[in-house]
Short mmCIF file of N, CA, C and O in Angstrom, two decimals:
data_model
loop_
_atom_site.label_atom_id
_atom_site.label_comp_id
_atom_site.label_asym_id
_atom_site.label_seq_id
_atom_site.Cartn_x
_atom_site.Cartn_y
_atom_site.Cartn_z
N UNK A 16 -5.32 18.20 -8.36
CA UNK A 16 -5.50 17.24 -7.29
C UNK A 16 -6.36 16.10 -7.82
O UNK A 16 -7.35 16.40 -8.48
N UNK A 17 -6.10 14.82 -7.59
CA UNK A 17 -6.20 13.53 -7.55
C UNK A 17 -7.96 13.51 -7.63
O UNK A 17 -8.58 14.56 -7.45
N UNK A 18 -8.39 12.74 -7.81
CA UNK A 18 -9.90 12.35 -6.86
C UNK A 18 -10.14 11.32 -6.27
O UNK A 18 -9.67 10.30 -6.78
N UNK A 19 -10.81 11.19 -5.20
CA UNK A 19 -10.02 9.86 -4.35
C UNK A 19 -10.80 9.10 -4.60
O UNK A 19 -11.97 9.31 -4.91
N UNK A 20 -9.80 7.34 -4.44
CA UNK A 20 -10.69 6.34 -4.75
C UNK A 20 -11.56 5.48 -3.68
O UNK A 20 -11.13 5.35 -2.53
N UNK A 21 -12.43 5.07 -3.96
CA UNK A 21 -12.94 4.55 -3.06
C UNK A 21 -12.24 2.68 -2.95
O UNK A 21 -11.90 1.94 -3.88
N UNK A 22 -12.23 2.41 -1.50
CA UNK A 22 -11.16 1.01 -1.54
C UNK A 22 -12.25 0.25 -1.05
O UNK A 22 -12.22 -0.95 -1.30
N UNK A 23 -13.28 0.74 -0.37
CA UNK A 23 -14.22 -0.70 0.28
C UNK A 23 -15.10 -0.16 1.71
O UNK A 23 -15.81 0.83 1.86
N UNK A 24 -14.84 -0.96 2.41
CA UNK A 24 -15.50 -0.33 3.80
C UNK A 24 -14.65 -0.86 4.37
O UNK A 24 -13.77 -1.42 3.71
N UNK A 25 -14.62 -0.88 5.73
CA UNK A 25 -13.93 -1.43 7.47
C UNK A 25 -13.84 -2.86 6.81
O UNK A 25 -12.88 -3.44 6.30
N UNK A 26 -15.07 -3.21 6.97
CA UNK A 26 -15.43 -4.72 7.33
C UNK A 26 -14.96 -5.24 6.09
O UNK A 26 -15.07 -6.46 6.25
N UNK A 27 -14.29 -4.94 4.44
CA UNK A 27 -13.51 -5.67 3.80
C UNK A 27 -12.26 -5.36 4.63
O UNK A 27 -11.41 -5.59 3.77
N UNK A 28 -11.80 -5.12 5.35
CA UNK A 28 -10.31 -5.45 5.46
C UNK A 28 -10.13 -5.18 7.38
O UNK A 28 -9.90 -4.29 8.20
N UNK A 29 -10.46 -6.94 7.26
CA UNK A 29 -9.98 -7.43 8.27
C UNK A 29 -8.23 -7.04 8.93
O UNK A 29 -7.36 -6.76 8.11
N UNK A 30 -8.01 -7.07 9.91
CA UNK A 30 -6.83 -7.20 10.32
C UNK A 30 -5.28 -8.10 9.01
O UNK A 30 -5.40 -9.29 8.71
N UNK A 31 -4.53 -7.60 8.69
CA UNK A 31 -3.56 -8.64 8.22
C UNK A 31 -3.83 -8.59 6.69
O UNK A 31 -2.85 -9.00 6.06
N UNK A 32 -5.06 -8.16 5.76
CA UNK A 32 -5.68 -8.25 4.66
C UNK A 32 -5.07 -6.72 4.18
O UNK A 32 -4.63 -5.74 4.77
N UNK A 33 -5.32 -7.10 2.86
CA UNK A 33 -5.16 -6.12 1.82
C UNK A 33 -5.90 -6.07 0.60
O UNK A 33 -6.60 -7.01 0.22
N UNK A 34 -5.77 -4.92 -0.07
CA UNK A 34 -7.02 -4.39 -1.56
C UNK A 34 -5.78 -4.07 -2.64
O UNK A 34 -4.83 -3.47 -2.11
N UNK A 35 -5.69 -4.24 -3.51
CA UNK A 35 -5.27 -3.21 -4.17
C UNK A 35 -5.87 -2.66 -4.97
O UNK A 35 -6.62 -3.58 -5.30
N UNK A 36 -6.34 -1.28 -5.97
CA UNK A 36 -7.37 -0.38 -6.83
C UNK A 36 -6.22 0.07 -7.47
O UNK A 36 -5.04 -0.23 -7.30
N UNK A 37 -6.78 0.88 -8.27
CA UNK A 37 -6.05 1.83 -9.40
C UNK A 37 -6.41 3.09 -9.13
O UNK A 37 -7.54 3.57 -9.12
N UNK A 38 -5.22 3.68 -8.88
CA UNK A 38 -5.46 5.34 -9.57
C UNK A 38 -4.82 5.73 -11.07
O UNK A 38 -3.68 6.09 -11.37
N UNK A 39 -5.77 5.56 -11.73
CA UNK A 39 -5.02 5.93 -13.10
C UNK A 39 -4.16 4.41 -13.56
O UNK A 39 -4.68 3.31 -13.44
N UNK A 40 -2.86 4.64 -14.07
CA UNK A 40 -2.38 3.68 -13.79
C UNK A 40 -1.22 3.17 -12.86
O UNK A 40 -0.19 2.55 -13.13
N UNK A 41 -1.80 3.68 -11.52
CA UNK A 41 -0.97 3.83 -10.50
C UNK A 41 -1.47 2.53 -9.83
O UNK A 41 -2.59 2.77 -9.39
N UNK A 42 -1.10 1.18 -9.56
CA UNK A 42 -1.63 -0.13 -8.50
C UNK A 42 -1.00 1.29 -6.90
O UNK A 42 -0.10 2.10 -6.69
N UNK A 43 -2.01 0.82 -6.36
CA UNK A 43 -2.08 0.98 -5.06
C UNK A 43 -2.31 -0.18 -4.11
O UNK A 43 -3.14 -0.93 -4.63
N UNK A 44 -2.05 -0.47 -3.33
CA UNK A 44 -2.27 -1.48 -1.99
C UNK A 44 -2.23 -0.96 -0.79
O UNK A 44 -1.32 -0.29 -0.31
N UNK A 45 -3.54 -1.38 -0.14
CA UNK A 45 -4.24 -0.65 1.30
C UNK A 45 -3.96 -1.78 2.06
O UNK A 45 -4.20 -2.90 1.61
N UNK A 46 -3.43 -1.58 3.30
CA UNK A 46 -3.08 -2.43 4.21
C UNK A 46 -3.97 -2.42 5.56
O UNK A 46 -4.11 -1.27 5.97
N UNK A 47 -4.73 -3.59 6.52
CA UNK A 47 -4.83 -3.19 7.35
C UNK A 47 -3.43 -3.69 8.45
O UNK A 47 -2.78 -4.72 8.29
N UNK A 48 -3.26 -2.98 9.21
CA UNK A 48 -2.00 -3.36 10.06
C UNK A 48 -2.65 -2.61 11.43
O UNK A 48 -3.06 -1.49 11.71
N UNK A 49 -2.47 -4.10 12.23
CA UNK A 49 -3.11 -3.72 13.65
C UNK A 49 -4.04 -2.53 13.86
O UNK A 49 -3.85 -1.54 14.57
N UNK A 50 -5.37 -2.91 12.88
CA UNK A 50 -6.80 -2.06 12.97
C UNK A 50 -6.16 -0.72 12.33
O UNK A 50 -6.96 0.20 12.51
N UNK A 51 -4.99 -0.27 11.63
CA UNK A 51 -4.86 0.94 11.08
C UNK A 51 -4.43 1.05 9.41
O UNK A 51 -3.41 0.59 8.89
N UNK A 52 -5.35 1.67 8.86
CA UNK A 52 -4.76 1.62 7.29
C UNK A 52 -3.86 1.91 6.50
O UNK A 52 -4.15 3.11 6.42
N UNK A 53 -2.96 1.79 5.82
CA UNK A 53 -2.04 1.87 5.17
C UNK A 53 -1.95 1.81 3.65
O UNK A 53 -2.23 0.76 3.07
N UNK A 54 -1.56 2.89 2.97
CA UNK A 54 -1.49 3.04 1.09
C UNK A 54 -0.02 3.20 0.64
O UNK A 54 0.65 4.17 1.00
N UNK A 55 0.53 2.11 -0.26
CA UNK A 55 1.65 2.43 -0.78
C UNK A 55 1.51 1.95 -2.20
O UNK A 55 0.72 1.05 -2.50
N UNK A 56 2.27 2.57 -3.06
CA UNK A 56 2.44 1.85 -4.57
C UNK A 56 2.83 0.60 -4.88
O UNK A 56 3.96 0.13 -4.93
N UNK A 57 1.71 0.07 -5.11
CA UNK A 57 1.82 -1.59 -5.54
C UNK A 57 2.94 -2.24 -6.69
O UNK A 57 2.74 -3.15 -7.49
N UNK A 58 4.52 -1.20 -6.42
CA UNK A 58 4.77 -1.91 -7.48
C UNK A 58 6.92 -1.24 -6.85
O UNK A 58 7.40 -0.13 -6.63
N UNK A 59 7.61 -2.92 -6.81
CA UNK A 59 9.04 -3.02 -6.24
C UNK A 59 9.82 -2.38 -7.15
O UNK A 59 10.07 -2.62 -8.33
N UNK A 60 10.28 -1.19 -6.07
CA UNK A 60 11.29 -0.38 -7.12
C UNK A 60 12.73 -1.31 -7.80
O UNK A 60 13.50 -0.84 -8.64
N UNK A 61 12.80 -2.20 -7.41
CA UNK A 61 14.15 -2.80 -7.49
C UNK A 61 13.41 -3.63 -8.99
O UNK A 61 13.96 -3.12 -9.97
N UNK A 62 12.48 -4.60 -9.38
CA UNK A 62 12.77 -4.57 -10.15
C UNK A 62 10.80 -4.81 -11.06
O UNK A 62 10.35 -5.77 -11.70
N UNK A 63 10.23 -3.64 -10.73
CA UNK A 63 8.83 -3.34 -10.93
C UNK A 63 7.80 -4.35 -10.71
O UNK A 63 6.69 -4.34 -11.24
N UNK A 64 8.40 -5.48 -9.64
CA UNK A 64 6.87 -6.23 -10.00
C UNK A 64 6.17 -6.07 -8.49
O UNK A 64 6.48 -5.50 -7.44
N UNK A 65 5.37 -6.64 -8.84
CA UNK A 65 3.82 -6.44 -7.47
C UNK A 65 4.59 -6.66 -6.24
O UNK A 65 5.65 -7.26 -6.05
N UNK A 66 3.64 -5.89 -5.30
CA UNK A 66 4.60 -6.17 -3.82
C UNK A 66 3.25 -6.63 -3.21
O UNK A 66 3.50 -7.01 -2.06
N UNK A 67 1.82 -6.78 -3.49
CA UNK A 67 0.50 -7.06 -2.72
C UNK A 67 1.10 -8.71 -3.17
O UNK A 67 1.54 -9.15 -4.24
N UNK A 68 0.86 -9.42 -1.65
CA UNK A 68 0.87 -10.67 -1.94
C UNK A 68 1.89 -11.24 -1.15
O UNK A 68 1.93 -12.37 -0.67
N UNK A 69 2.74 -10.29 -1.05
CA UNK A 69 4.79 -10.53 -0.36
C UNK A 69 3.77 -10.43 1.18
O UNK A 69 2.66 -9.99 1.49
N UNK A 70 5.12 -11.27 1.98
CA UNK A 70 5.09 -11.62 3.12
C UNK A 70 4.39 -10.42 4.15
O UNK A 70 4.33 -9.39 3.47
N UNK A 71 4.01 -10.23 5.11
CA UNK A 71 4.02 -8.91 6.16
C UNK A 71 4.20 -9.31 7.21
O UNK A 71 3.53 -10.18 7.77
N UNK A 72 5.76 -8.36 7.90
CA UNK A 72 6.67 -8.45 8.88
C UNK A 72 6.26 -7.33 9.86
O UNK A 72 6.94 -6.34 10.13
N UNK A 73 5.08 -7.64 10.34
CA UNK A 73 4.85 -5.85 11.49
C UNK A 73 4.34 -4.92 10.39
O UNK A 73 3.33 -5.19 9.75
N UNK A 74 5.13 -3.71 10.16
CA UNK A 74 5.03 -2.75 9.03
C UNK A 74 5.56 -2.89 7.87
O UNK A 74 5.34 -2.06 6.98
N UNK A 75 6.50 -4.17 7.67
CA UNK A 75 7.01 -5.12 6.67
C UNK A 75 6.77 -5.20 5.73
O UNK A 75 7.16 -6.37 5.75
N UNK A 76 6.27 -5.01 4.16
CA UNK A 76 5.96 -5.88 3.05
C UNK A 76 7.18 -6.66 2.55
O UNK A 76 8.16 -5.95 2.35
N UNK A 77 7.27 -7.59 2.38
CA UNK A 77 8.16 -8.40 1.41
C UNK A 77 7.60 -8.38 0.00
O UNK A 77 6.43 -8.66 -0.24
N UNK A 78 8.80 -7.93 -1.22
CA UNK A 78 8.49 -8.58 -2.53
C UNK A 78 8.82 -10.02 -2.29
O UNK A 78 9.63 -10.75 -1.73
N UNK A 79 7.74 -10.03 -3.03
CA UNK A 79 7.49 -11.80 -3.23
C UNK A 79 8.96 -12.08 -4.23
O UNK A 79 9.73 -12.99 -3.92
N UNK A 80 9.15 -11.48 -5.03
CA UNK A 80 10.22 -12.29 -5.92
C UNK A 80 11.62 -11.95 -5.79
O UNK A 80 12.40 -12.39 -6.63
N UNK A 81 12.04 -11.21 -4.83
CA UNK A 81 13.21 -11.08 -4.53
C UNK A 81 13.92 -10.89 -3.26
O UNK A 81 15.11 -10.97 -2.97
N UNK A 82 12.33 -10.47 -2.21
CA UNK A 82 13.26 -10.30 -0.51
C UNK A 82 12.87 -8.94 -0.21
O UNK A 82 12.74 -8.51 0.94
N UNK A 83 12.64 -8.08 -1.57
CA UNK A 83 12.69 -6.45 -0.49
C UNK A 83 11.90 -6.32 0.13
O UNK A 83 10.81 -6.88 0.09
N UNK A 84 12.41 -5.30 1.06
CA UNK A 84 11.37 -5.02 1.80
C UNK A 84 10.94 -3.36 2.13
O UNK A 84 11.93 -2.63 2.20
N UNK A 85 9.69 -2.71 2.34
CA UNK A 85 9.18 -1.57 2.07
C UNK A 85 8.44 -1.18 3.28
O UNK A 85 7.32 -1.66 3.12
N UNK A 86 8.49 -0.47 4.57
CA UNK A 86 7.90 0.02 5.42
C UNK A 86 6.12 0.36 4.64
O UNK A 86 6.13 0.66 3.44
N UNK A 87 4.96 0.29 5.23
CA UNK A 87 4.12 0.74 4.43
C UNK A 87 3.60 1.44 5.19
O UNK A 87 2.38 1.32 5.04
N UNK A 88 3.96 2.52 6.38
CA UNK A 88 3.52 3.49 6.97
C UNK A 88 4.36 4.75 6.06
O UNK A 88 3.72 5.64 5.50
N UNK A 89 5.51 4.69 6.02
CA UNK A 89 6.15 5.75 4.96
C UNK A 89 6.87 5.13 3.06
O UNK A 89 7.34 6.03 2.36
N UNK A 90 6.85 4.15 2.67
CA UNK A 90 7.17 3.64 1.73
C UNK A 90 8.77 3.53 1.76
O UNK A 90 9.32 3.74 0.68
N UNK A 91 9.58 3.24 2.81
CA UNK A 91 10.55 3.69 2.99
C UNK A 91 11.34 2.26 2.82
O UNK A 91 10.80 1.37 3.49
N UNK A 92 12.69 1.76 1.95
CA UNK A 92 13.11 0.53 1.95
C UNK A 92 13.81 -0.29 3.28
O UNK A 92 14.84 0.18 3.74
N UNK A 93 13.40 -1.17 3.72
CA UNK A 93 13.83 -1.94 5.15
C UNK A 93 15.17 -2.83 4.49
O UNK A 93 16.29 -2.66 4.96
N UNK A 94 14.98 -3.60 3.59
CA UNK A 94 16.15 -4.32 3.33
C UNK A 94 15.97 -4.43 1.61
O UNK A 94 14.92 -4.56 0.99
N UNK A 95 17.52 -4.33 1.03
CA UNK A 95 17.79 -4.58 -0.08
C UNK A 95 16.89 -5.52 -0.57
O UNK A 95 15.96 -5.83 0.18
N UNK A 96 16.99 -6.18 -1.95
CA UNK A 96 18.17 -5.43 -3.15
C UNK A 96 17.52 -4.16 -3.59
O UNK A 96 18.23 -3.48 -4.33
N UNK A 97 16.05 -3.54 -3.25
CA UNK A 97 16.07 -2.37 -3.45
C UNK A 97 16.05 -1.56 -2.60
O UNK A 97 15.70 -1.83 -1.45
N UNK A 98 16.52 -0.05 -3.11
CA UNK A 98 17.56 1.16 -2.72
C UNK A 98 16.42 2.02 -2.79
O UNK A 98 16.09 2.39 -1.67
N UNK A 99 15.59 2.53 -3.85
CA UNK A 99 14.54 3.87 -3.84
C UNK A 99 13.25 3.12 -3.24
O UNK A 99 12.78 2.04 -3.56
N UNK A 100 12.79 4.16 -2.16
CA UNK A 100 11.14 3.90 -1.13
C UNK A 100 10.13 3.78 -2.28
O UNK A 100 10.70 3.60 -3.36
N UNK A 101 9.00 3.82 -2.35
CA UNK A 101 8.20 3.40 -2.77
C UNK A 101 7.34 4.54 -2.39
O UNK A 101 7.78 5.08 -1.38
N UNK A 102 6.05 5.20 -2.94
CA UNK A 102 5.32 6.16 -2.78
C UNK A 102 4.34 5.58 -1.53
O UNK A 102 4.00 4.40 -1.42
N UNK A 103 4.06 6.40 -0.84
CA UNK A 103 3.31 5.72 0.15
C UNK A 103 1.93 7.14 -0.43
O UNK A 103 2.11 8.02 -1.27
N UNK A 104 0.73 6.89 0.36
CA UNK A 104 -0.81 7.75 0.21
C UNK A 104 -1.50 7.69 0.96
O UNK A 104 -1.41 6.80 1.81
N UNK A 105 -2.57 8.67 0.97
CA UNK A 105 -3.14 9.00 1.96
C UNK A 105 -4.17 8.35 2.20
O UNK A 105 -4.60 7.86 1.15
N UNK A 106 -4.81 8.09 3.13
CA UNK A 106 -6.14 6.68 3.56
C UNK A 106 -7.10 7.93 4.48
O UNK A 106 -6.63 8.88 5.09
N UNK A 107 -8.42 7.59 4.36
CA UNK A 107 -9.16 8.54 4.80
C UNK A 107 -10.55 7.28 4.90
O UNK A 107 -10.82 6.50 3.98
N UNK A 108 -11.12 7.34 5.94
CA UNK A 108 -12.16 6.86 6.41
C UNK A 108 -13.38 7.80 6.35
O UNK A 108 -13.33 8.83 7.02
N UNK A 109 -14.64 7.52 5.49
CA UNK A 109 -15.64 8.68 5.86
C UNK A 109 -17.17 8.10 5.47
O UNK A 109 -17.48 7.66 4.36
N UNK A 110 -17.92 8.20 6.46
CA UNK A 110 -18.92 7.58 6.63
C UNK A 110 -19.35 5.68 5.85
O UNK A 110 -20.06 5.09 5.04
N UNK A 111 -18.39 5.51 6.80
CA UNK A 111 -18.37 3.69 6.43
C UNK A 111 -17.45 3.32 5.22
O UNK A 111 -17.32 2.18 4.75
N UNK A 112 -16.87 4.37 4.81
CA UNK A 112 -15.98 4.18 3.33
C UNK A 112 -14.62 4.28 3.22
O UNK A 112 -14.28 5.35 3.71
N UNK A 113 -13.76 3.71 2.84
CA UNK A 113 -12.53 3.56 2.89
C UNK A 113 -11.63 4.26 1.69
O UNK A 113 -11.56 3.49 0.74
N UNK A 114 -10.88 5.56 1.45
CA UNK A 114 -10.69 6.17 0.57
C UNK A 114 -9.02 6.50 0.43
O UNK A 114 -8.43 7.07 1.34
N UNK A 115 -8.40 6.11 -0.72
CA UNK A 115 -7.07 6.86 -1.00
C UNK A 115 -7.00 7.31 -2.50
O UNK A 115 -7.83 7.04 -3.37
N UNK A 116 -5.80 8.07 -2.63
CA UNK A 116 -5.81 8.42 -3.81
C UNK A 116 -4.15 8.57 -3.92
O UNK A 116 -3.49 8.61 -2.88
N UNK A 117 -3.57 8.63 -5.08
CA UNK A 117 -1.99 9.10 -5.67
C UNK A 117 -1.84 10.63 -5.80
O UNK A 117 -1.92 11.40 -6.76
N UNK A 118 -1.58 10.81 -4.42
CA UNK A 118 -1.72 12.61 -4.35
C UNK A 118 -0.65 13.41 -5.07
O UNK A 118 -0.50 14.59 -4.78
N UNK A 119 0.07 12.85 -5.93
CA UNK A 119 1.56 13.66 -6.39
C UNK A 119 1.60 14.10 -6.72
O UNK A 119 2.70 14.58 -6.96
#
């Protein structure tokens, strides 16, 4: 098992904002979405580049360089050109601290 990382506190991530950290060499990106946190793998299965930065549609991410799009409550693909979800992770709040890790 993983050891979890620490992402920040509450008060870095305003509503609409995002972090991304490393596990290993895993990019991760923490979402806040309407006051609730969100961890998926910072990186578009369709054709590997960064997805922190792409548009946000509701639960939305857009890759910036091609359109996809990736649910970031389950890592699950919303619209082409990519086909495989994306790892989504676990977010844990504990005494003022904001924590995920690449549990796989």
């Amino acid at each position: 098992m993983h050891d979890w990382i620490r992402v920040g506190t509450r008060s870095d991530f305003l509503p609409g904002e995002y972090k991304v950290v490393w596990d290993g060499d895993t990019p991760i990106a923490v979402y806040n979405i309407e006051g609730a946190l969100y961890a998926i793998e910072d990186t578009c299965t369709h054709d590997g580049g960064d997805l922190a930065g792409g548009e946000v549609f509701g639960f939305e991410v857009e890759c910036p360089r091609h359109g996809a799009r990736f649910d970031v409550r389950t890592g699950a693909v919303t619209k082409p050109p990519a086909y495989e979800p994306i790892a989504s992770f676990p977010v844990r709040e504990e005494d003022g601290a904001i924590w995920t890790r690449d549990d796989r």
